[in-house]
Amino acid sequence: MSLTSVVAPSPAPETVAALVGDRLSLSALHQLGGTLGGYSFVKVVVDRERSVIHFLNDARHSFHAIYIGEEILGVPEERVRAEIDSYNDAFYHAPDRRFLLGILARHDQMLSLETVEVDTMPAELIREFHAFVAQYVDPALPLVFKPANQRQERLVREIPAAELPRVFAHELFSTAPFVALNPGTATGRLRVFRTEAEYRAATLDWSDIIVMDRVPDDIPRLAGIVNARHTTPLSHTNVLATGWQIPNAVQLGALAEIDRRDLDGKWVEYTVDAQELTLREVDEPAGTTPPSWYAQRVTLEQPEADHSPIVNLARLRASDRYRYGTKAANLGELHHVLAHGSQRLLGFYQVPRPPRENLLPHLAQLLGVSAASSVTDLAEAARRLLDERVRVPRGIALPFSLQRRFLESSPRIQQAIGKLKMALELDAREIEPLCVELQSLIRSARMPGALAGEIDSALVSQLAGVRTFVVRSSSNAEDLAGFSAAGIYESLNHVTTAERIFASVKEVWASLVSVRSVRLRRQAGISLDECYMGVVIQEQVAADFGGVLVTTNPMNRADFRTVYVNVSPKVTDVVDGSALPMQYLYSTVEGGGRTVSLGDAAADLDERAHEQLQRLAVAGRLLQGHFSPDYTFGSPVDIEWLADRDHVHIVQLRPYSA
């Protein structure tokens, strides 16, 4: 898509339900269809009984099933919606189905035809569908079949390309000119950086909208982000953008287009929606009005930094976050759920989510039990899945009080903290050098013998036999409404010696006063006096692959069925943006996955790994039910995980700001 405003073609008259039985010209495709992700598309229905094709008017019919009911079968919309599961079974799964349903999209040099994700169309029907539609589209562009799920990808690979021209979703995604990462509108000054060195040399302000090939993770709070190269919606940068509710998108060719329009340094109105990204030049504001978030102060729960013991993670519950931090408390809560179950596991599936009024039969199918199973039986099957497949690495939690005791053991550190607090109160220019100095003092200070002894004793008694550790941050100033803090605090892997354990713990404590964390908390109105840092020390588990799962589709928030999964051989690659991960969508209603992008990988995962990811998706949805703050059970969670062929190891679980 261009960065200029695009005037969409006039929609077909509301009286036209569809183009029936005629060839679809490219102009008719624009008139009847819609636009998604920069591509024009139209819905297709092939009536095999009558050998007739229908190209649906998207302005009138958003769902294939409603159109078929009203326009072909003479069934009112209300009845179709009331019996949607039986209609979907006939349309998408019946071997002798009358209708073949799909979507036709125009790309630069071709037309693609695909079914919906849940369609179980066999190879012979895929061939028939493609051949029939090919007779009714403009021959100027080749028609290729695009598999809609991993099952179809396997079927298509077994068909010679000469018989069925094809393109895979990950091939299109890698060249997609536009991807909406976070919708929204903002007004600010456009700042273009062609190298990271340019970015590092610049002073950024809250009113800036930055444009880069790939935006670094250590961004301050901004007005908007434009990625000129592909990235993942689950990188730390994009998680922050979602939490900050600022527009964020991928737009290939953005740098050249901005140069052509001479927008660098200009004030613009920046809008991202599902269809396109637009930049409209505006006059520079006469005054500097702070953004709305500047007045919305984040309130922390009262922390407790009096003496608390170092404890095994399995002893913590979510309510212990005020003593051990959110990350540790959530891992403790997860230990409890795996050990004792939860009445809330089925919560997501017990709430009607139109057009699905009853999700429990879908859950039964995913869990491998009868669709007629009682709620009690479903709850037992859900708990069995978690018990057999999900693990939390063993670990201990260091409380806030341990950090306080360490800081109080050094007069120089206490003096530096006092200077930093004074500078923050006065909004002095010395804030950044004082942060750097304080971090250096924390790193270099000797760990008092009593504290070192407590940590060593806990490791020996609680984690006997563990050779390699991960040391993670667990602050009370993260995973909050309006302040996610993704990637702000330190976590360290591959720690093997006592000396490195103590150094890593101090590194985590020092990250609480990094320049970036102090700056971001200050913008959110969080006082340094309120902030404490707990530490999680866990066993580092061996894994075949790892990644991040969010129990929503970040690129389509209205899609309640699917979850988004990033996968990499190294989990750190997924969140730090150093390598582009493989990206997948998995349905937690009908089941089945879809490969969105292979990222920097040379090949896709094998079928057994995909089965493991499907189980992960369902487990994530069940855990969403337990951790949801309300009774809609609709609040997504963000899970960092590692997996081998038998188990998924969850290393972090937190709310995902959507």
XYZ file of C-alpha atoms in Angstrom:
658
model
C 0.000 0.000 0.000
C 1.057 3.561 -0.617
C 1.631 5.829 2.313
C -0.676 8.339 0.699
C -4.399 8.275 1.346
C -6.109 5.770 -0.937
C -9.627 6.312 -2.223
C -11.329 2.940 -2.264
C -13.451 2.000 -5.281
C -17.159 2.520 -4.871
C -18.816 -0.567 -3.422
C -21.309 -2.452 -5.498
C -24.903 -1.359 -4.926
C -26.432 -2.875 -1.815
C -29.085 -4.494 -4.007
C -26.431 -6.677 -5.690
C -25.886 -9.736 -3.507
C -23.320 -11.385 -5.751
C -22.027 -11.938 -9.248
C -23.469 -15.345 -10.174
C -22.333 -17.611 -12.987
C -20.246 -14.981 -14.811
C -16.533 -14.397 -15.228
C -15.099 -12.081 -12.551
C -13.184 -9.176 -14.077
C -10.502 -7.424 -12.041
C -12.664 -4.312 -11.815
C -15.600 -6.392 -10.530
C -13.313 -7.921 -7.906
C -12.590 -4.417 -6.573
C -16.258 -3.460 -6.637
C -17.647 -6.572 -4.962
C -14.842 -7.311 -2.525
C -13.043 -5.819 0.402
C -9.441 -5.065 1.283
C -7.374 -6.793 3.938
C -3.664 -6.306 4.579
C -3.331 -4.331 1.353
C -4.914 -7.028 -0.844
C -8.281 -6.897 -2.604
C -10.353 -10.013 -2.010
C -13.775 -11.463 -2.750
C -15.561 -14.442 -1.193
C -16.360 -17.382 -3.466
C -19.045 -20.094 -3.322
C -19.104 -22.957 -5.832
C -22.435 -24.797 -6.000
C -21.405 -28.257 -7.201
C -24.995 -29.431 -7.570
C -25.818 -26.700 -10.100
C -22.276 -26.094 -11.405
C -22.629 -22.386 -10.604
C -20.115 -19.968 -9.073
C -21.041 -17.060 -6.793
C -18.746 -14.083 -6.110
C -20.140 -12.443 -2.960
C -20.659 -8.739 -2.378
C -18.595 -8.206 0.759
C -20.593 -5.097 1.699
C -23.683 -7.280 2.059
C -22.384 -10.688 3.064
C -19.520 -11.017 5.506
C -20.093 -14.751 5.994
C -20.346 -17.496 3.396
C -22.882 -19.406 5.484
C -25.322 -16.500 5.778
C -25.179 -15.908 2.020
C -25.775 -19.571 1.194
C -28.668 -19.717 3.631
C -30.439 -16.574 2.448
C -29.649 -16.499 -1.283
C -29.419 -20.183 -2.237
C -31.221 -22.316 0.353
C -33.875 -19.789 1.382
C -33.052 -20.098 5.102
C -33.338 -16.915 7.235
C -30.165 -15.554 8.763
C -31.453 -16.070 12.308
C -31.892 -19.793 11.723
C -28.462 -20.152 10.132
C -26.841 -18.411 13.089
C -28.798 -20.555 15.569
C -27.622 -23.750 13.832
C -24.198 -22.504 12.733
C -22.292 -25.566 13.943
C -24.338 -27.974 11.835
C -24.075 -25.690 8.788
C -20.327 -25.347 9.230
C -19.980 -29.114 9.501
C -21.823 -29.517 6.198
C -19.913 -26.721 4.457
C -16.391 -27.473 5.687
C -16.212 -31.140 6.663
C -18.822 -33.249 4.829
C -17.166 -35.554 2.241
C -20.182 -35.200 -0.084
C -20.582 -31.450 0.413
C -22.621 -29.468 -2.079
C -20.698 -26.210 -1.681
C -17.033 -25.308 -1.920
C -16.227 -22.093 -0.056
C -13.190 -19.875 -0.355
C -11.577 -16.480 -0.759
C -10.066 -15.082 -3.945
C -7.408 -12.396 -3.491
C -5.458 -10.279 -5.948
C -1.699 -9.931 -5.544
C 0.695 -8.038 -7.791
C 1.254 -10.816 -10.330
C -1.398 -13.425 -9.506
C -4.721 -14.356 -7.958
C -4.764 -16.692 -4.958
C -7.600 -19.021 -3.968
C -7.883 -20.387 -0.436
C -10.451 -22.026 1.820
C -11.108 -21.008 5.414
C -8.675 -22.387 8.004
C -11.022 -25.077 9.359
C -11.854 -26.631 5.990
C -10.925 -30.330 5.748
C -11.261 -30.406 1.947
C -9.411 -33.484 0.578
C -6.927 -33.307 -2.304
C -9.453 -34.217 -5.005
C -11.817 -31.416 -3.907
C -8.941 -28.938 -3.769
C -8.150 -29.771 -7.396
C -11.809 -29.514 -8.393
C -12.254 -26.192 -6.586
C -9.206 -24.634 -8.232
C -10.104 -25.900 -11.718
C -13.696 -24.671 -11.483
C -12.793 -21.177 -10.243
C -10.052 -20.861 -12.876
C -12.750 -20.907 -15.576
C -14.382 -17.779 -14.139
C -11.513 -15.387 -13.394
C -9.532 -13.042 -15.592
C -6.928 -15.168 -17.427
C -4.520 -12.203 -17.440
C -3.349 -13.249 -13.968
C -2.500 -16.859 -13.039
C -4.673 -18.482 -10.375
C -2.758 -20.301 -7.616
C -4.061 -22.269 -4.648
C -3.024 -21.059 -1.188
C -3.268 -23.720 1.555
C -5.223 -22.413 4.526
C -3.813 -24.732 7.181
C -0.941 -27.099 7.814
C -2.995 -30.139 6.810
C -3.666 -28.590 3.407
C 0.011 -27.677 3.081
C 0.891 -31.366 3.406
C -1.796 -32.370 0.870
C -0.734 -29.749 -1.651
C 2.917 -30.794 -1.482
C 1.849 -34.257 -2.651
C 0.174 -32.832 -5.784
C 2.483 -32.004 -8.729
C 2.841 -28.243 -9.145
C 1.992 -28.603 -12.851
C -1.449 -29.919 -11.848
C -2.057 -27.428 -9.043
C -0.139 -24.124 -9.046
C 0.325 -23.072 -5.436
C 1.708 -20.407 -3.126
C 2.168 -20.813 0.617
C 1.069 -18.257 3.191
C 4.577 -17.784 4.549
C 5.812 -16.968 1.016
C 3.212 -14.224 0.676
C 3.787 -12.942 4.207
C 7.504 -12.470 3.606
C 6.715 -10.107 0.745
C 3.504 -8.554 2.102
C 3.861 -4.786 1.660
C 1.820 -4.006 4.775
C 1.139 -5.674 8.124
C -0.919 -3.952 10.830
C 0.768 -4.678 14.169
C -1.241 -2.320 16.349
C -4.088 -0.143 15.039
C -4.554 3.456 16.065
C -4.015 7.103 15.177
C -1.399 9.525 16.466
C -0.070 12.945 15.579
C 3.648 13.616 15.880
C 6.930 14.457 14.225
C 8.160 11.840 11.743
C 11.780 10.792 12.413
C 13.605 8.528 9.935
C 16.703 6.558 10.976
C 18.546 4.516 8.362
C 21.100 3.055 10.757
C 21.145 2.156 14.429
C 24.022 4.614 14.867
C 21.739 7.462 13.704
C 19.110 6.281 16.172
C 21.630 6.126 19.045
C 22.857 9.647 18.323
C 19.364 11.159 18.354
C 17.366 12.569 21.248
C 13.805 11.258 21.058
C 10.659 12.824 22.438
C 7.224 11.441 23.296
C 5.803 13.203 20.214
C 8.111 11.388 17.747
C 6.971 8.786 15.234
C 10.040 6.774 14.259
C 10.686 4.918 11.008
C 13.424 2.262 10.779
C 14.107 -1.026 9.032
C 13.836 -2.767 12.390
C 13.194 -0.721 15.518
C 15.500 -1.486 18.506
C 13.931 -2.887 21.650
C 15.193 -0.074 23.892
C 12.870 2.607 22.527
C 11.539 5.282 24.882
C 7.826 5.943 24.945
C 6.848 7.385 21.554
C 3.827 8.413 19.524
C 4.138 5.721 16.844
C 6.346 3.195 15.032
C 6.801 2.320 11.347
C 8.887 -0.796 10.603
C 10.289 -0.672 7.061
C 11.149 -4.397 7.235
C 9.226 -7.390 8.519
C 9.242 -8.139 12.229
C 7.098 -10.217 14.587
C 4.084 -8.906 16.516
C 5.540 -10.548 19.623
C 8.926 -8.820 19.769
C 9.502 -6.661 22.856
C 9.161 -3.503 20.752
C 5.750 -4.488 19.463
C 4.552 -5.733 22.842
C 5.463 -2.311 24.237
C 3.632 -0.564 21.369
C 0.538 -2.620 22.139
C 0.762 -1.810 25.835
C 1.277 1.871 25.076
C -1.601 1.781 22.569
C 0.369 3.530 19.827
C 0.009 2.827 16.076
C 2.556 0.344 14.792
C 2.893 -1.360 11.411
C 5.193 -2.929 8.864
C 5.293 -0.971 5.585
C 7.770 -2.125 2.965
C 9.071 0.770 0.902
C 8.297 3.250 3.677
C 11.716 4.893 3.571
C 11.565 5.545 -0.177
C 7.997 6.842 -0.005
C 8.803 9.195 2.869
C 11.792 10.492 0.904
C 9.611 11.036 -2.156
C 7.105 13.057 -0.142
C 9.815 14.817 1.908
C 8.120 13.911 5.200
C 11.187 13.333 7.381
C 11.060 15.831 10.243
C 7.500 16.928 9.351
C 4.457 16.710 11.575
C 2.000 14.049 10.403
C -1.182 12.292 11.370
C -0.303 8.591 11.383
C -3.091 5.997 11.123
C -2.944 2.202 11.089
C -6.010 0.061 10.460
C -6.526 -3.463 9.123
C -6.337 -2.302 5.497
C -3.545 0.257 5.273
C -1.116 2.714 6.804
C -1.564 6.403 6.051
C 0.619 9.432 6.760
C -1.027 12.820 6.308
C 1.066 15.961 6.709
C -0.350 18.432 9.243
C 0.678 21.784 10.669
C 3.031 21.734 13.632
C 1.063 22.386 16.841
C 1.450 25.876 18.309
C 1.989 24.466 21.814
C 3.216 21.215 23.304
C 0.215 19.469 24.816
C 1.256 16.333 26.714
C -0.370 13.121 25.467
C -3.303 11.630 27.364
C -1.163 8.857 28.846
C 1.049 11.462 30.539
C -1.809 12.346 32.876
C -2.774 8.708 33.504
C -0.543 7.756 36.407
C 0.123 4.074 37.076
C -0.572 3.021 40.650
C 1.477 0.247 42.243
C 0.214 -2.115 44.891
C 1.864 -1.366 48.231
C 5.049 -3.496 48.311
C 6.389 -5.242 51.391
C 10.172 -5.158 51.813
C 10.418 -6.342 55.402
C 12.017 -9.720 55.978
C 10.644 -12.496 53.786
C 12.392 -15.827 53.223
C 13.837 -17.196 49.998
C 11.244 -19.784 48.952
C 10.654 -22.507 46.421
C 8.556 -21.151 43.535
C 6.004 -23.902 44.127
C 5.124 -22.318 47.490
C 4.068 -18.966 45.993
C 0.630 -17.850 44.858
C -0.412 -14.856 42.738
C -1.174 -12.903 45.920
C 2.537 -12.983 46.859
C 3.452 -10.510 44.111
C 3.816 -7.656 46.632
C 6.754 -9.494 48.272
C 8.358 -11.431 45.372
C 7.256 -9.618 42.199
C 4.741 -10.445 39.511
C 6.835 -12.934 37.549
C 7.669 -15.093 40.558
C 4.103 -14.956 41.877
C 2.619 -15.992 38.525
C 5.032 -18.915 38.236
C 4.089 -19.967 41.762
C 0.407 -19.747 40.850
C 1.098 -21.869 37.785
C 2.808 -24.498 39.958
C -0.351 -24.549 42.097
C -2.655 -24.996 39.082
C -0.585 -27.887 37.741
C -0.503 -29.559 41.143
C -4.084 -28.968 42.265
C -6.136 -27.975 39.221
C -8.468 -24.991 38.956
C -12.203 -24.455 38.644
C -11.462 -21.645 36.178
C -9.699 -23.707 33.486
C -12.862 -24.074 31.381
C -13.819 -20.408 31.825
C -13.064 -19.282 28.267
C -15.083 -22.136 26.781
C -18.097 -21.677 29.071
C -18.854 -18.165 27.784
C -20.892 -17.894 24.529
C -18.806 -16.223 21.816
C -21.047 -15.521 18.779
C -21.481 -17.090 16.364
C -20.368 -19.963 18.634
C -22.939 -20.205 21.401
C -21.439 -23.360 22.907
C -17.699 -23.917 22.776
C -17.595 -26.935 25.086
C -18.076 -29.546 22.295
C -15.142 -27.943 20.465
C -13.011 -28.210 23.603
C -14.054 -31.845 23.973
C -12.776 -32.584 20.481
C -9.477 -30.835 21.194
C -9.079 -32.841 24.419
C -9.956 -36.125 22.724
C -13.103 -36.879 24.720
C -16.762 -37.285 23.779
C -18.658 -34.175 22.694
C -21.347 -35.225 25.180
C -18.909 -35.141 28.106
C -20.085 -33.408 31.260
C -18.397 -30.265 32.523
C -16.824 -32.375 35.261
C -15.357 -34.788 32.707
C -14.096 -31.895 30.560
C -12.440 -30.309 33.579
C -10.716 -33.600 34.356
C -9.546 -33.938 30.732
C -8.218 -30.359 30.796
C -6.323 -31.019 33.998
C -4.966 -34.265 32.511
C -3.593 -32.379 29.488
C -1.770 -29.922 31.742
C -0.532 -32.669 34.043
C 0.854 -34.801 31.205
C 2.238 -32.093 28.948
C 3.040 -28.886 30.862
C 5.917 -28.300 33.240
C 7.366 -25.305 35.129
C 11.148 -25.440 35.636
C 12.136 -25.782 39.284
C 13.205 -22.557 40.911
C 13.497 -20.314 43.936
C 12.318 -16.746 44.471
C 14.385 -14.027 46.168
C 12.114 -11.491 47.915
C 12.175 -7.698 47.762
C 13.602 -7.692 51.271
C 16.805 -9.346 50.064
C 17.358 -6.516 47.581
C 16.669 -3.936 50.309
C 19.170 -5.575 52.658
C 21.813 -5.583 49.922
C 21.288 -1.908 49.051
C 21.383 -0.928 52.722
C 24.688 -2.785 53.203
C 26.560 -0.168 51.143
C 26.739 3.491 52.263
C 27.958 4.487 48.783
C 24.915 2.878 47.169
C 22.611 4.614 49.670
C 24.226 7.965 48.895
C 23.853 7.385 45.124
C 20.174 6.454 45.555
C 19.596 9.686 47.463
C 21.228 11.739 44.703
C 19.120 10.023 42.023
C 15.879 10.606 43.940
C 16.742 14.283 44.353
C 17.569 14.613 40.643
C 14.234 12.995 39.730
C 12.353 15.407 41.989
C 14.134 18.395 40.416
C 13.975 17.026 36.858
C 17.722 17.605 36.694
C 19.953 16.885 33.696
C 22.110 14.604 35.841
C 19.519 11.796 35.955
C 21.157 9.635 33.293
C 24.753 9.770 34.622
C 23.446 9.133 38.141
C 21.628 6.012 36.903
C 24.803 4.769 35.236
C 26.827 5.439 38.403
C 24.302 3.671 40.629
C 24.221 0.623 38.372
C 28.005 0.438 38.473
C 28.022 0.593 42.269
C 25.450 -2.202 42.533
C 27.394 -4.443 40.161
C 30.718 -3.883 41.939
C 29.528 -4.022 45.551
C 30.413 -7.174 47.477
C 27.505 -9.489 48.232
C 27.313 -9.590 52.058
C 28.250 -12.985 53.437
C 24.895 -13.513 55.134
C 22.955 -12.869 51.913
C 25.284 -15.027 49.832
C 24.900 -17.817 52.387
C 21.095 -17.644 52.230
C 21.086 -17.824 48.429
C 23.611 -20.674 48.377
C 21.701 -22.638 51.002
C 18.420 -22.245 49.105
C 20.007 -23.403 45.853
C 21.563 -26.475 47.478
C 18.426 -27.481 49.370
C 15.787 -26.614 46.774
C 17.549 -27.163 43.429
C 19.893 -30.066 44.176
C 21.253 -31.595 40.986
C 20.759 -28.539 38.793
C 23.921 -27.572 36.910
C 22.805 -24.607 34.800
C 20.547 -21.785 35.919
C 18.546 -18.882 34.521
C 18.384 -15.725 36.645
C 15.267 -13.638 35.911
C 13.877 -10.305 37.044
C 10.642 -10.181 39.039
C 9.710 -6.584 39.814
C 6.529 -5.063 41.183
C 6.816 -2.454 38.379
C 6.036 -4.679 35.390
C 3.088 -6.514 33.832
C 0.761 -3.734 34.965
C -2.224 -2.142 33.257
C -0.637 0.594 31.153
C 2.939 -0.476 31.928
C 4.100 -3.822 30.562
C 7.890 -3.269 30.978
C 8.580 -5.975 28.379
C 12.335 -6.293 27.896
C 13.193 -3.482 30.313
C 14.687 -5.556 33.131
C 17.497 -8.096 32.882
C 17.398 -11.885 32.687
C 20.543 -13.976 32.284
C 20.965 -17.511 30.916
C 23.659 -20.202 31.181
C 24.710 -19.371 34.753
C 26.744 -22.234 36.243
C 28.850 -21.064 39.230
C 28.077 -19.491 42.593
C 30.145 -16.460 41.640
C 28.115 -15.998 38.467
C 24.870 -16.522 40.399
C 25.701 -13.629 42.739
C 26.872 -11.404 39.852
C 23.695 -12.178 37.890
C 21.469 -11.379 40.872
C 23.196 -8.012 41.221
C 22.811 -7.415 37.472
C 19.057 -7.978 37.798
C 18.895 -5.618 40.794
C 20.895 -3.012 38.840
C 18.428 -3.150 35.937
C 15.804 -1.547 38.190
C 17.767 1.716 37.958
C 18.863 1.560 34.320
C 18.455 4.792 32.392
C 15.664 3.313 30.294
C 13.673 1.742 33.142
C 13.881 4.909 35.260
C 12.820 7.045 32.294
C 9.837 4.841 31.373
C 8.614 4.528 34.961
C 8.955 8.284 35.411
C 6.753 8.861 32.367
C 4.167 6.534 33.917
C 4.301 8.368 37.241
C 5.917 5.479 39.138
C 8.182 6.705 41.929
C 11.547 5.050 42.520
C 10.567 4.741 46.205
C 7.757 2.355 45.221
C 9.853 0.016 43.075
C 11.457 -3.204 44.202
C 13.090 -6.086 42.395
C 12.682 -9.738 43.244
C 14.708 -12.409 41.478
C 13.775 -15.839 40.128
C 16.549 -18.448 39.860
C 15.410 -21.460 37.824
C 16.764 -24.615 36.342
C 17.700 -24.063 32.693
C 15.982 -26.879 30.819
C 17.128 -28.404 27.559
C 14.678 -27.916 24.701
C 14.270 -28.638 21.003
C 12.687 -25.251 20.342
C 11.071 -22.401 22.227
C 9.228 -19.170 21.823
C 6.370 -16.938 22.824
C 2.618 -17.577 22.730
C -0.126 -14.969 23.142
C -3.676 -16.221 23.456
C -5.021 -13.817 20.865
C -4.338 -12.895 17.264
C -2.474 -9.558 17.495
C -3.253 -8.779 13.852
C -7.002 -9.429 14.238
C -8.244 -8.721 17.756
C -11.808 -9.709 16.818
C -10.657 -13.291 16.174
C -11.400 -15.061 19.454
C -10.568 -18.522 18.109
C -6.866 -18.357 17.339
C -3.654 -17.827 19.260
C -0.348 -16.532 17.875
C 2.863 -18.492 18.367
C 6.476 -17.512 17.672
C 9.035 -20.300 17.485
C 12.827 -20.286 17.457
C 15.590 -22.757 18.336
C 16.625 -20.062 20.871
C 13.811 -18.459 22.843
C 15.862 -15.277 23.320
C 15.857 -14.746 19.548
C 12.070 -14.482 19.610
C 11.828 -11.652 22.092
C 14.972 -9.631 21.454
C 14.471 -9.202 17.705
C 17.949 -10.475 16.762
C 16.443 -13.106 14.464
C 13.044 -13.301 12.826
C 11.188 -16.320 14.295
C 8.796 -18.732 12.695
C 5.229 -17.527 13.234
C 2.041 -19.602 13.467
C -1.670 -19.283 14.140
C -3.447 -22.137 15.953
C -7.170 -22.457 16.489
C -8.287 -23.247 20.037
C -11.846 -23.881 18.873
C -11.837 -25.973 15.704
C -8.179 -26.969 16.002
C -5.541 -26.824 13.302
C -2.642 -24.525 12.619
C -1.425 -22.185 9.934
C 2.149 -21.263 9.081
C 2.308 -17.470 8.844
C 6.050 -17.009 8.382
C 9.220 -19.097 8.423
C 11.213 -16.047 9.494
C 14.937 -16.739 9.196
C 14.458 -20.528 9.289
C 15.333 -22.612 6.228
C 12.418 -25.044 6.632
C 9.197 -25.517 8.586
C 8.890 -27.679 11.700
C 7.871 -31.308 11.301
C 4.385 -32.677 11.923
C 5.162 -33.866 15.450
C 6.357 -30.398 16.443
C 3.149 -28.903 15.017
C 1.155 -31.319 17.180
C 3.092 -30.091 20.199
C 2.306 -26.478 19.285
C -1.402 -27.334 19.008
C -1.304 -28.766 22.546
C 0.527 -25.644 23.707
C -2.196 -23.474 22.163
C -4.960 -25.337 24.015
C -2.998 -25.315 27.283
C -2.476 -21.567 26.911
C -6.205 -21.021 26.427
C -7.001 -23.087 29.534
C -4.482 -21.110 31.584
C -5.987 -17.884 30.250
C -9.175 -18.964 31.992
C -7.423 -19.346 35.322
C -5.468 -16.082 35.135
C -8.237 -13.870 33.685
C -9.120 -10.976 35.983
C -12.847 -11.059 35.213
C -15.611 -13.490 34.368
C -15.580 -13.016 30.611
C -12.315 -15.011 30.708
C -11.343 -13.085 27.599
C -8.125 -11.401 28.772
C -5.210 -12.920 26.814
C -1.964 -14.044 28.397
C 1.615 -13.876 27.139
C 3.588 -17.092 27.710
C 7.300 -17.687 27.178
C 7.952 -21.402 26.746
C 10.449 -24.090 25.817
C 9.501 -27.469 24.387
C 10.873 -30.916 23.758
C 8.934 -33.688 22.038
C 6.991 -34.601 25.165
C 6.590 -31.515 27.330
C 6.145 -27.755 27.223
C 8.096 -25.890 29.899
C 6.546 -22.517 30.793
C 9.153 -20.020 31.982
C 6.973 -16.894 32.154
C 3.269 -16.075 32.133
C 1.880 -12.545 32.243
C -1.114 -10.554 30.966
C -0.948 -9.515 27.321
C -2.161 -5.974 26.760
C -4.716 -6.085 23.964
